[in-house]
Short mmCIF file of C-alpha atoms in Angstrom, two decimals:
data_model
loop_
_atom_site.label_atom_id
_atom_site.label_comp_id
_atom_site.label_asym_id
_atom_site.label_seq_id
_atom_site.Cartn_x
_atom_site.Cartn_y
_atom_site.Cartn_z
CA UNK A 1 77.34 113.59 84.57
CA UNK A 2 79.95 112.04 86.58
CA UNK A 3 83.39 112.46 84.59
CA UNK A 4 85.49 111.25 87.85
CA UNK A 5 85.90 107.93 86.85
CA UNK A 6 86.67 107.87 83.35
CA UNK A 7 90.31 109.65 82.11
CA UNK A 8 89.02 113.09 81.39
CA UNK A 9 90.09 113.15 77.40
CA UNK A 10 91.62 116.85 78.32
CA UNK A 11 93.83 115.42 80.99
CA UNK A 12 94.61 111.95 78.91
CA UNK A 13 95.46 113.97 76.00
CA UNK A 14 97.74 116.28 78.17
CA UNK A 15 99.33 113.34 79.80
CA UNK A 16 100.17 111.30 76.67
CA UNK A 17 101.37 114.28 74.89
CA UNK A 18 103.49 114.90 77.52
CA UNK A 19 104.85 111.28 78.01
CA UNK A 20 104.77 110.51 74.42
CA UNK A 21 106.83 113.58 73.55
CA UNK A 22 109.06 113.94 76.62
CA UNK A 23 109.13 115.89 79.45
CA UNK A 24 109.46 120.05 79.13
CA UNK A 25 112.13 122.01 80.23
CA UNK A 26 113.66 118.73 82.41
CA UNK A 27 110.65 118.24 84.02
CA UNK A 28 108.81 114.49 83.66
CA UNK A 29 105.55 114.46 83.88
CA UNK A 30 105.54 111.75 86.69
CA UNK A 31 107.69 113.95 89.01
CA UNK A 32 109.42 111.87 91.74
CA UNK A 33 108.00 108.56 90.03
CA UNK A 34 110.06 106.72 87.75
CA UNK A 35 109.36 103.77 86.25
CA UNK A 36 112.06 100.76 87.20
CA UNK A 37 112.85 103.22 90.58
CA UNK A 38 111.50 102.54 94.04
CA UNK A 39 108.07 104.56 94.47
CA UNK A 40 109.54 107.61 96.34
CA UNK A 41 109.45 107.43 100.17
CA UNK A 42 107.08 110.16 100.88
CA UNK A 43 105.46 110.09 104.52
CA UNK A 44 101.21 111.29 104.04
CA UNK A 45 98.35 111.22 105.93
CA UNK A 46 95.47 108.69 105.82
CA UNK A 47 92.40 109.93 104.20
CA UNK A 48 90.52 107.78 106.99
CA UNK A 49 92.20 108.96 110.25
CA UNK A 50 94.69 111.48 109.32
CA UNK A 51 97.55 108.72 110.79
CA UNK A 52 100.80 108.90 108.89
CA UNK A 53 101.30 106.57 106.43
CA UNK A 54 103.18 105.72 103.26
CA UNK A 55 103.14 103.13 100.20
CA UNK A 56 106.13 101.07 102.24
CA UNK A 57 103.39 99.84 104.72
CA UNK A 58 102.21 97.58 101.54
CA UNK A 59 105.42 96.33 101.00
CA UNK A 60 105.35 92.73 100.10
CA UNK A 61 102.09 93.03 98.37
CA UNK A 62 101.20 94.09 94.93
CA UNK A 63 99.88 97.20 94.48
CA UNK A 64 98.14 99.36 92.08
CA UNK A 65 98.43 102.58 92.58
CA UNK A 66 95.87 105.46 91.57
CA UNK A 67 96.56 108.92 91.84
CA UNK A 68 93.56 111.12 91.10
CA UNK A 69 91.74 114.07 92.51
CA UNK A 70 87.41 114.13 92.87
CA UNK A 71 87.32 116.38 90.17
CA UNK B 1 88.55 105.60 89.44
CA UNK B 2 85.69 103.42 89.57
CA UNK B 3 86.83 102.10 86.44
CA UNK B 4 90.12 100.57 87.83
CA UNK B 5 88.17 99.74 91.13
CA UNK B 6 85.79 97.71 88.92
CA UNK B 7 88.13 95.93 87.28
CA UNK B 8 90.58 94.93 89.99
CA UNK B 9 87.41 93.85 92.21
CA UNK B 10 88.05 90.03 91.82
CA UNK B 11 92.19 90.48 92.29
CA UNK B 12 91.50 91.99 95.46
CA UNK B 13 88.91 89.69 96.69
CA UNK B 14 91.80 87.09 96.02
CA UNK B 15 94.26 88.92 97.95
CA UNK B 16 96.54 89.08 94.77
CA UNK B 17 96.48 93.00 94.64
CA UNK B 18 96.13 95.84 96.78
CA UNK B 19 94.83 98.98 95.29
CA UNK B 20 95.92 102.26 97.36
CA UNK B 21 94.83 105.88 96.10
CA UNK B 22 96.59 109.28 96.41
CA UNK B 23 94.87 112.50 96.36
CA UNK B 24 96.42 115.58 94.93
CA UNK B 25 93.64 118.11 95.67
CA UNK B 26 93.19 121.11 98.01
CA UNK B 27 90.30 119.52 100.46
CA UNK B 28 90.96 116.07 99.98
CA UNK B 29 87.87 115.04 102.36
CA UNK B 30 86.08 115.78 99.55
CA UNK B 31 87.08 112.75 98.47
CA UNK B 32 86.34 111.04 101.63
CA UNK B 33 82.30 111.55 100.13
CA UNK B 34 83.53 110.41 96.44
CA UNK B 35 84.67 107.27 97.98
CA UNK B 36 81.25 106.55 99.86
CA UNK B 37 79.39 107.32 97.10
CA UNK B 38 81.46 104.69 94.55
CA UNK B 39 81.27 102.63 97.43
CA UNK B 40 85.26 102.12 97.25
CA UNK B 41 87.28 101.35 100.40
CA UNK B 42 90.89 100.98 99.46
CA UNK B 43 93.27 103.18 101.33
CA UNK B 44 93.63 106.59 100.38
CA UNK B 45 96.53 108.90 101.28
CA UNK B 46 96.58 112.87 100.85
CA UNK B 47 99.30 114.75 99.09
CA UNK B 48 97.83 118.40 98.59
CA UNK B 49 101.09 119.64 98.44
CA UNK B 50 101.59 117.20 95.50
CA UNK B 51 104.86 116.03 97.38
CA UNK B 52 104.83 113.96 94.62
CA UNK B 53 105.41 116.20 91.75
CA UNK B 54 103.31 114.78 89.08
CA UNK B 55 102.02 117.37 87.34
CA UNK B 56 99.13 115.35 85.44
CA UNK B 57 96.30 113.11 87.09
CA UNK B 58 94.74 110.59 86.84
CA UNK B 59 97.77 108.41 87.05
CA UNK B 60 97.87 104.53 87.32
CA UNK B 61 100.63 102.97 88.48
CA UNK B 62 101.66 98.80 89.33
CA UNK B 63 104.08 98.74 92.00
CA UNK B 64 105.70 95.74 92.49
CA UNK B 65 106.36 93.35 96.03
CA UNK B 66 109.44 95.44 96.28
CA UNK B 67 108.04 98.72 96.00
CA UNK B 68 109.29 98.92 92.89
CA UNK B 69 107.98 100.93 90.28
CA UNK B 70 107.08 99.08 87.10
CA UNK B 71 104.60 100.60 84.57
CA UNK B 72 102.59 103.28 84.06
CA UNK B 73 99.19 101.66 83.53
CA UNK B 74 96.85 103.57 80.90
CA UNK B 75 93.41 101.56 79.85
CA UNK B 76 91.88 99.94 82.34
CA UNK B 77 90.38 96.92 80.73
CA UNK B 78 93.63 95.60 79.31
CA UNK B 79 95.82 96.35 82.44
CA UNK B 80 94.32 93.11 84.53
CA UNK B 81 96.43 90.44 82.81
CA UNK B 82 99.53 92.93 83.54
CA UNK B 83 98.55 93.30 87.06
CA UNK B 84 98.76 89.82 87.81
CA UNK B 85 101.64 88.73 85.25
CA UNK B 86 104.75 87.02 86.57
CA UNK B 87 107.49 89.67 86.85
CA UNK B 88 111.55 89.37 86.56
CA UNK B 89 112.95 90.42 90.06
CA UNK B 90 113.80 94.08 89.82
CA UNK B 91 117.96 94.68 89.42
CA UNK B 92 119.47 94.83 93.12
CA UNK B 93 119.91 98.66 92.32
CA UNK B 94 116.21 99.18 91.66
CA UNK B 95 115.28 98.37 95.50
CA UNK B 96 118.10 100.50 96.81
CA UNK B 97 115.45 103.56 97.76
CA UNK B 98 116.68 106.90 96.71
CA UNK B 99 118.54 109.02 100.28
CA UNK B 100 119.00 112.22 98.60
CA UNK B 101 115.74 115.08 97.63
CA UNK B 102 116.93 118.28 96.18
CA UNK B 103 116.12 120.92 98.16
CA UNK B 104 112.75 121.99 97.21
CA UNK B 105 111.97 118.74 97.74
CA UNK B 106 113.20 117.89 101.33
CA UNK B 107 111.45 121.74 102.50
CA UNK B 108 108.39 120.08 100.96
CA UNK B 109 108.45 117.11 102.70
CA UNK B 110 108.88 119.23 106.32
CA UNK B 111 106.58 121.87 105.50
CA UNK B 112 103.97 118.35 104.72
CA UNK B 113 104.95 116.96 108.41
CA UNK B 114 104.08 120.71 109.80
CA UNK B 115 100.58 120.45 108.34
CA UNK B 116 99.54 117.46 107.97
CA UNK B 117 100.91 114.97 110.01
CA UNK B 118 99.95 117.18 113.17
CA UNK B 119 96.64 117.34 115.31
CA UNK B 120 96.88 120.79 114.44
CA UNK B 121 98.61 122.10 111.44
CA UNK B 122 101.12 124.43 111.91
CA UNK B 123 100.57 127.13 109.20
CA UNK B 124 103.07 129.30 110.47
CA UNK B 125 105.87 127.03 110.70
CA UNK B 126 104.87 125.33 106.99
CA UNK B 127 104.97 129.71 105.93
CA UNK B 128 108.13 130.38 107.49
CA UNK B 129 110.10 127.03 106.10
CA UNK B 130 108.50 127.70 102.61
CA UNK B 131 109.51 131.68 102.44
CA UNK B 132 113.33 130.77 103.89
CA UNK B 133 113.33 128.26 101.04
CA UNK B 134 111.66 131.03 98.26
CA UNK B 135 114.45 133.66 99.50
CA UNK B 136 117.41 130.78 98.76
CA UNK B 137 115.30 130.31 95.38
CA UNK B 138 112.33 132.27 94.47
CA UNK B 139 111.95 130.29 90.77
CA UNK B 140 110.93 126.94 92.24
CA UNK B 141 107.35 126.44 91.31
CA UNK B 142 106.90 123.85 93.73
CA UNK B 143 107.40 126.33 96.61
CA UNK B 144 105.07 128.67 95.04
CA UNK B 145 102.62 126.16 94.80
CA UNK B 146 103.03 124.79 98.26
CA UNK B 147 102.90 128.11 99.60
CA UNK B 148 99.45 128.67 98.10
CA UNK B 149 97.66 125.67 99.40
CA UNK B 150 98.98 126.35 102.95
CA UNK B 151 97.70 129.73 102.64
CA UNK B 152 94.40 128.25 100.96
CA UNK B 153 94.06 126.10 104.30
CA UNK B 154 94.96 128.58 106.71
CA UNK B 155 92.06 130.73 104.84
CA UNK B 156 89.93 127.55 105.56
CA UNK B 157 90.48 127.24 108.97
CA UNK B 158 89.77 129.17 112.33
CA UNK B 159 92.97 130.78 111.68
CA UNK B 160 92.44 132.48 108.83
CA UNK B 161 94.32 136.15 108.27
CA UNK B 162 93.46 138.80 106.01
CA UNK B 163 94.50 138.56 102.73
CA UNK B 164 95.53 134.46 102.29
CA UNK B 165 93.19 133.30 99.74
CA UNK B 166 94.50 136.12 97.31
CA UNK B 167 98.26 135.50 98.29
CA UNK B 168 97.48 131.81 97.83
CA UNK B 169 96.05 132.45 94.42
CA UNK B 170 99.69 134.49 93.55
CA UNK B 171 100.96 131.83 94.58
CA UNK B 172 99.65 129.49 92.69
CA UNK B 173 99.89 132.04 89.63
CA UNK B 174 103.27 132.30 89.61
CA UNK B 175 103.85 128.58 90.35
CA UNK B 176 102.19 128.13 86.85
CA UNK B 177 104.34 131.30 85.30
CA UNK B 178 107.33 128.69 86.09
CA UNK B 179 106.06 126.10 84.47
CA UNK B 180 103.02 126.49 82.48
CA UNK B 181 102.93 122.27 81.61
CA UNK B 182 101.96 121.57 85.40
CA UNK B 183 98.53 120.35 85.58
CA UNK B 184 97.83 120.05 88.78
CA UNK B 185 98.75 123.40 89.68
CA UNK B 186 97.06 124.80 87.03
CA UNK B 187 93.68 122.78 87.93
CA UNK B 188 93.95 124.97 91.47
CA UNK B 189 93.83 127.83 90.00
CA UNK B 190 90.55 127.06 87.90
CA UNK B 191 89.12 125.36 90.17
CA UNK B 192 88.10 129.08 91.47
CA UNK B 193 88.14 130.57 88.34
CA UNK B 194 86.40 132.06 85.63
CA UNK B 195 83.79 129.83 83.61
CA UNK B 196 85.57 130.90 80.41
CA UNK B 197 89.10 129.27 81.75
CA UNK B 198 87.41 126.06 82.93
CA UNK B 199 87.42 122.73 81.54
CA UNK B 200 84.23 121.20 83.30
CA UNK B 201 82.75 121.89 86.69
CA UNK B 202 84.55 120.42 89.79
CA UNK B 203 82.43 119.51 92.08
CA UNK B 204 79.27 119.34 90.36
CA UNK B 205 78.73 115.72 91.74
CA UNK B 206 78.37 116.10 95.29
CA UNK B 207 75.28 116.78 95.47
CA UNK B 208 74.43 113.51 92.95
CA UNK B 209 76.63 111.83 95.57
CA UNK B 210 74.79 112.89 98.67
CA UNK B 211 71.20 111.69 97.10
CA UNK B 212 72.40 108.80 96.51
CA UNK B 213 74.41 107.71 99.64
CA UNK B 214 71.03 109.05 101.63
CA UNK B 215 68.92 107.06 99.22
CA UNK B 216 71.25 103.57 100.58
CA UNK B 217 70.01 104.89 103.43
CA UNK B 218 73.45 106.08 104.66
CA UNK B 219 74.42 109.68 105.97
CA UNK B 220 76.91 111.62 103.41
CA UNK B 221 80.28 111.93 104.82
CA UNK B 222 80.62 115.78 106.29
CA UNK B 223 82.54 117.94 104.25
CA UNK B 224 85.06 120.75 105.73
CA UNK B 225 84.68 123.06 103.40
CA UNK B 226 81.73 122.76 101.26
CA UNK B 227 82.43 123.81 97.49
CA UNK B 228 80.59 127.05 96.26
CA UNK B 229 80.29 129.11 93.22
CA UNK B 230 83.71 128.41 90.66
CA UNK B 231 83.45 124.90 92.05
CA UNK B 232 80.40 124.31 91.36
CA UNK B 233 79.83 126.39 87.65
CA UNK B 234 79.95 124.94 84.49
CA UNK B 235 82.25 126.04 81.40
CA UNK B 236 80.87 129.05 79.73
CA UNK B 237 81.92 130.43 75.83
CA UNK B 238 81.07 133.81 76.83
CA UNK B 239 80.38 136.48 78.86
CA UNK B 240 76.77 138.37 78.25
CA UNK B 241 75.53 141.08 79.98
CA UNK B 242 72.29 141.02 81.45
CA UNK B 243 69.87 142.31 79.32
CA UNK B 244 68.61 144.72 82.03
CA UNK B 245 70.60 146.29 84.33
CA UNK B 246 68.91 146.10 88.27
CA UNK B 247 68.47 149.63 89.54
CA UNK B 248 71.41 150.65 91.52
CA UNK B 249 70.72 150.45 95.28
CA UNK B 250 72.93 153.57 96.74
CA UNK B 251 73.82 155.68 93.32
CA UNK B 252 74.42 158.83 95.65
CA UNK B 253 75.96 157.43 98.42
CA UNK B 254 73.46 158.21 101.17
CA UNK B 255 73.52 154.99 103.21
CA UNK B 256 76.35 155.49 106.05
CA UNK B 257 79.22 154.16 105.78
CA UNK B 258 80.67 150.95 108.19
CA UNK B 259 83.19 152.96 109.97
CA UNK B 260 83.55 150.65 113.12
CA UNK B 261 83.37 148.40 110.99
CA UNK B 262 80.78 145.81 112.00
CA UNK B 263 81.63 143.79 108.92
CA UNK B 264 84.93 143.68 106.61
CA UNK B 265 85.27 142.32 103.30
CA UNK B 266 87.85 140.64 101.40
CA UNK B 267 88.17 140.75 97.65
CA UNK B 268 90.30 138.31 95.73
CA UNK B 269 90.73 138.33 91.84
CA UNK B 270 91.50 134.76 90.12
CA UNK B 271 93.40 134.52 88.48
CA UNK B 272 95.16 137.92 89.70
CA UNK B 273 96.16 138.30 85.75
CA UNK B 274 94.85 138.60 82.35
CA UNK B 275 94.93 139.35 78.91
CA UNK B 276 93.29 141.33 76.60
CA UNK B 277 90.10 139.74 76.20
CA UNK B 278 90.78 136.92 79.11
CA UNK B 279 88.09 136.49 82.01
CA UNK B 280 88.81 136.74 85.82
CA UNK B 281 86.55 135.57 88.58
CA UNK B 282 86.40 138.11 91.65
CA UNK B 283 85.43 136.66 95.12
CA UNK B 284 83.80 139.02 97.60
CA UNK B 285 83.72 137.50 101.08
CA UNK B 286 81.98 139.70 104.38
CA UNK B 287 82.46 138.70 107.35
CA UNK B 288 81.08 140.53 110.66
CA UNK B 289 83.93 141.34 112.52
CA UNK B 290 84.76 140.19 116.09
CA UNK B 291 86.86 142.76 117.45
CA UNK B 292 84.02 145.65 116.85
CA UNK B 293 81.19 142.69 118.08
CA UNK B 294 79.26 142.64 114.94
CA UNK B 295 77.05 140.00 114.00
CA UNK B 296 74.43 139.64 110.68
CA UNK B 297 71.18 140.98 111.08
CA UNK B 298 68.83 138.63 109.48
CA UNK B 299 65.06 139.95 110.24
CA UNK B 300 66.50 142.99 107.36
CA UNK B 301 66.92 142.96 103.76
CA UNK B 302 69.76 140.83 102.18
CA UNK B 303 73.30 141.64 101.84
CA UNK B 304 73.14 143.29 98.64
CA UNK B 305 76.69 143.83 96.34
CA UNK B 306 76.87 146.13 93.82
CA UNK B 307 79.64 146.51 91.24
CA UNK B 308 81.20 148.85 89.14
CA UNK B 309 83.28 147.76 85.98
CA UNK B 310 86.03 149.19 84.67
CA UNK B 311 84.89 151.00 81.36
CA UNK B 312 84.32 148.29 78.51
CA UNK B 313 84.76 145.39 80.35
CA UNK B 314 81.79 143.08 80.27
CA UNK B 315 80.08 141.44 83.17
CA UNK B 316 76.94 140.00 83.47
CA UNK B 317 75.36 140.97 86.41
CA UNK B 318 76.16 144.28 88.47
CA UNK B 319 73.85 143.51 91.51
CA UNK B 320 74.46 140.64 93.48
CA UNK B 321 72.55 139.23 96.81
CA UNK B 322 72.87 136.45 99.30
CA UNK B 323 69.80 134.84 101.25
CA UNK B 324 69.84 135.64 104.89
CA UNK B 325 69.35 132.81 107.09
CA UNK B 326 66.55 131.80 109.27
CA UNK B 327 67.90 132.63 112.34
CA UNK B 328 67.72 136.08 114.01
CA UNK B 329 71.37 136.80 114.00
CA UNK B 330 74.65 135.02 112.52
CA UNK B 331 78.11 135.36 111.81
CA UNK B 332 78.87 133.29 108.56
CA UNK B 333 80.91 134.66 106.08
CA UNK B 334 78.69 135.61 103.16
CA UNK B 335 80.44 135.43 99.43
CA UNK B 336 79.71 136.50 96.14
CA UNK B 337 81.33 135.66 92.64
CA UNK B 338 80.98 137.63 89.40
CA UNK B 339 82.95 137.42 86.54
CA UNK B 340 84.26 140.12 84.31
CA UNK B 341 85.88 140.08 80.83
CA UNK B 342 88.64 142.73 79.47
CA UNK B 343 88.03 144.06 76.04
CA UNK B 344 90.14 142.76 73.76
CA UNK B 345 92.72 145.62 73.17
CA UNK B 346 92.82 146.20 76.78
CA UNK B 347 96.17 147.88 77.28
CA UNK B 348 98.43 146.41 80.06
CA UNK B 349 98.75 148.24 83.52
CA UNK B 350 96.15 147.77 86.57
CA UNK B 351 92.57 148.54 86.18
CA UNK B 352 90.31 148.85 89.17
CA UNK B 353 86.93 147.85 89.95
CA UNK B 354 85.18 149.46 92.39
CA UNK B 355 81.68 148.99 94.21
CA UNK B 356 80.17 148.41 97.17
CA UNK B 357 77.97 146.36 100.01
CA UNK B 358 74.82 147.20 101.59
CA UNK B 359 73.72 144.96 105.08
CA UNK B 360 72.16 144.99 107.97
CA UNK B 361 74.25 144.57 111.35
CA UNK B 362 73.85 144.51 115.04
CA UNK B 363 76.24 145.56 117.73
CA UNK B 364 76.44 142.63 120.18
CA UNK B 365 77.14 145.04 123.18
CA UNK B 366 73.97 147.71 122.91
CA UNK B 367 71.89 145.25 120.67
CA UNK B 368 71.40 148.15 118.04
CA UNK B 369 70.88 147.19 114.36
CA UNK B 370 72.19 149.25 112.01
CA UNK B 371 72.18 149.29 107.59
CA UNK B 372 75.24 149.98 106.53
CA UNK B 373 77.65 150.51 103.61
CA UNK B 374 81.41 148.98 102.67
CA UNK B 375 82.79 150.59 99.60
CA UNK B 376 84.70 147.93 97.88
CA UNK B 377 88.08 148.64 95.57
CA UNK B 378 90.35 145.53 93.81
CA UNK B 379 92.80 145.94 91.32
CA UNK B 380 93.04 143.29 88.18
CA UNK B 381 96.50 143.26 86.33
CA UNK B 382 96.19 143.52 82.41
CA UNK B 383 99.07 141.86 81.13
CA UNK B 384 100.21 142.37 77.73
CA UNK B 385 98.72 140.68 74.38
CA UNK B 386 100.65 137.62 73.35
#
């Protein structure tokens, strides 16, 4: 069974409880993101050709953005 | 992911949204193959270090023109008329980007340009920066953690040193000691952990994804490292012993011992930790090694582990093998997992486990094959009962 692209229940439950109760100890759940904030400027690597790269090179265009893992 | 990609398909066809990933995993090319196989090309960018400091995935996030942040996005199938809606300009202040990190933060982000924005990662540069920033402030989980996946890639690479996977696992360990509510950190740890600790298997759809892509009559994107046992094994609710014990291949200790050696093993506990009653998964890696000239013999019998348990602590198999390979002679690194449980009034302190390896190996200089023997000792902490 492929679970990767559904919200694993597990990690939605985790994440709402966490959002919908607030982060713990001072620490949000989102990290660096904040919602109404700039998306952080954090300079990665390109999955495709390991090129630097950051969410400012789609500047001007809407974006949704997914942050996941395979498993 | 497919979910989102499924539902944004005719948005991006229009050119009114861009979707862009970001991976938070330790071999992110797995997802390289992941990608293939949903047949999904948007842009993907790597964060292992999780520079980003979520601790919870999946995430879903609409970014605005600006680069503004503007909702965290949660069910897929009602999110479309959001992603397209007509938004208020953000306030002036909300596109002024933030110029100062704390300091964990801005070592992260240098220790990420060492590794990965390189031809060649610097491990020991992303080490040093992360252990002059642990002795300013050796509570910051996000050091820990960082310091764990560069080990865990250093242990993946050519340059591997003795000893990395288990100081990447402590690192992780303590990481989650920190701050127990990080997710992400806490999925690294499992991910080569115990079946009793896990939520799911891993990776348990590449191979699904590789039949399929080869079926399309494609070629399945190459992974670096290719996932083994943890990654790969399901959740289990218990531990049970075999119900007959193999005979033990050396009881007396007869077969000489690897003094060169030919071939070294490593042995790495995760996690490092338990409790009374708690599971760890122990890793046993040989490797022939290249100072002494060893290499596998592989017209012999297979490596062959053998393990002895503490005293009450269940595990379910005590002999444990890996296929040789077809050809004559190899130098792979050849792994085994096992698991092992502690009793439940386990008292705290360090228990060891002890056992050993039987193999065949040849000396590359004379061409002589030898059988030999590796004693094996590790040492699992028993915390104390909550």
């Amino acid at each position: 069974m492929n679970r990767a692209h559904l919200f694993r229940p597990a990690i939605c439950a985790a994440l709402c409880a966490l959002m919908f109760a607030g982060p713990a100890a001072g620490q949000s759940p989102l990290g660096r993101v904040a919602v109404g904030q700039p998306f952080p400027e954090l300079r990665l690597a390109r999955l495709a050709d390991g090129q630097p790269a950051s969410l400012a090179d789609f500047r001007g265009r809407r974006v949704l953005l997914l942050v996941f893992a395979s498993w | 992911m497919p979910v989102w990609h499924d539902v944004t398909r005719d948005l991006v066809a229009e050119g009114k949204l861009q979707l862009v990933g970001i991976i938070e995993e330790q071999h992110p090319d797995r997802c390289r193959l992941f990608m293939q196989w949903k047949q999904m090309d948007w842009p993907i960018l790597v964060d292992p270090l999780n520079l980003l400091e979520v601790s919870v995935v999946p995430l879903a996030l609409l970014i605005d023109e600006h680069g503004v942040v503007r909702e965290v996005l949660r069910d897929p199938r009602s999110a479309v008329e959001k992603l397209t809606a007509q938004l208020d300009d953000p306030p002036p202040t909300a596109t002024q980007p933030a110029t100062t990190l704390h300091e964990a933060s801005a070592t992260l982000t240098r220790v990420s340009d060492a590794l990965l924005l390189n031809q060649k990662p610097r491990f020991d540069d992303a080490i040093r920066l992360l252990d002059e920033a642990l002795h300013k402030n050796g509570d910051e989980g996000l050091l820990h953690f960082a310091r764990g996946v560069v080990l865990r890639m250093r242990y993946d690479s050519p340059k591997r040193q003795e000893g990395d996977f288990a100081a990447a696992v402590s690192g992780w360990q303590r990481a989650l000691d920190l701050n127990p509510n990080q997710y992400v950190w806490r999925r690294r740890i499992q991910q080569y952990g115990p079946r009793l600790g896990k939520p799911y298997p891993f990776y348990d759809w590449v191979d699904q994804a590789r039949r399929d892509v080869v079926a399309r009559g494609q070629t399945p994107v190459a992974l670096g490292v290719e996932p083994t046992g943890a990654e790969l094994a399901g959740p289990v609710k218990e531990i049970a012993p075999a119900a007959t014990q193999p005979t033990e291949p050396d009881p007396e200790g007869r077969i000489s011992r690897d003094t060169t050696p030919l071939a070294s093993a490593e042995i790495t506990v995760v996690p490092p930790r338990v409790r009374p009653g708690q599971a760890a998964r122990v890793h046993i890696v040989l490797r022939p090694n290249p100072r002494s000239g060893g290499h596998w013999n592989n017209e012999g019998e297979p490596l062959v582990v053998w393990i002895n348990p503490p005293a009450r602590w269940i595990m379910s198999q005590r002999r444990l093998s890996v296929p040789i390979p077809p050809a004559p002679i190899s130098d792979e690194g050849r792994q085994v997992e096992f698991e092992l449980r502690a009793p439940p009034d386990a008292p705290p302190g360090n228990v060891r486990l002890s056992g050993y390896a039987l193999y065949g190996v040849c000396k590359a200089d004379s061409g002589t094959c030898l059988y030999r023997r590796t004693d094996l000792v590790a040492e699992v902490k028993v915390a104390p009962a909550r």
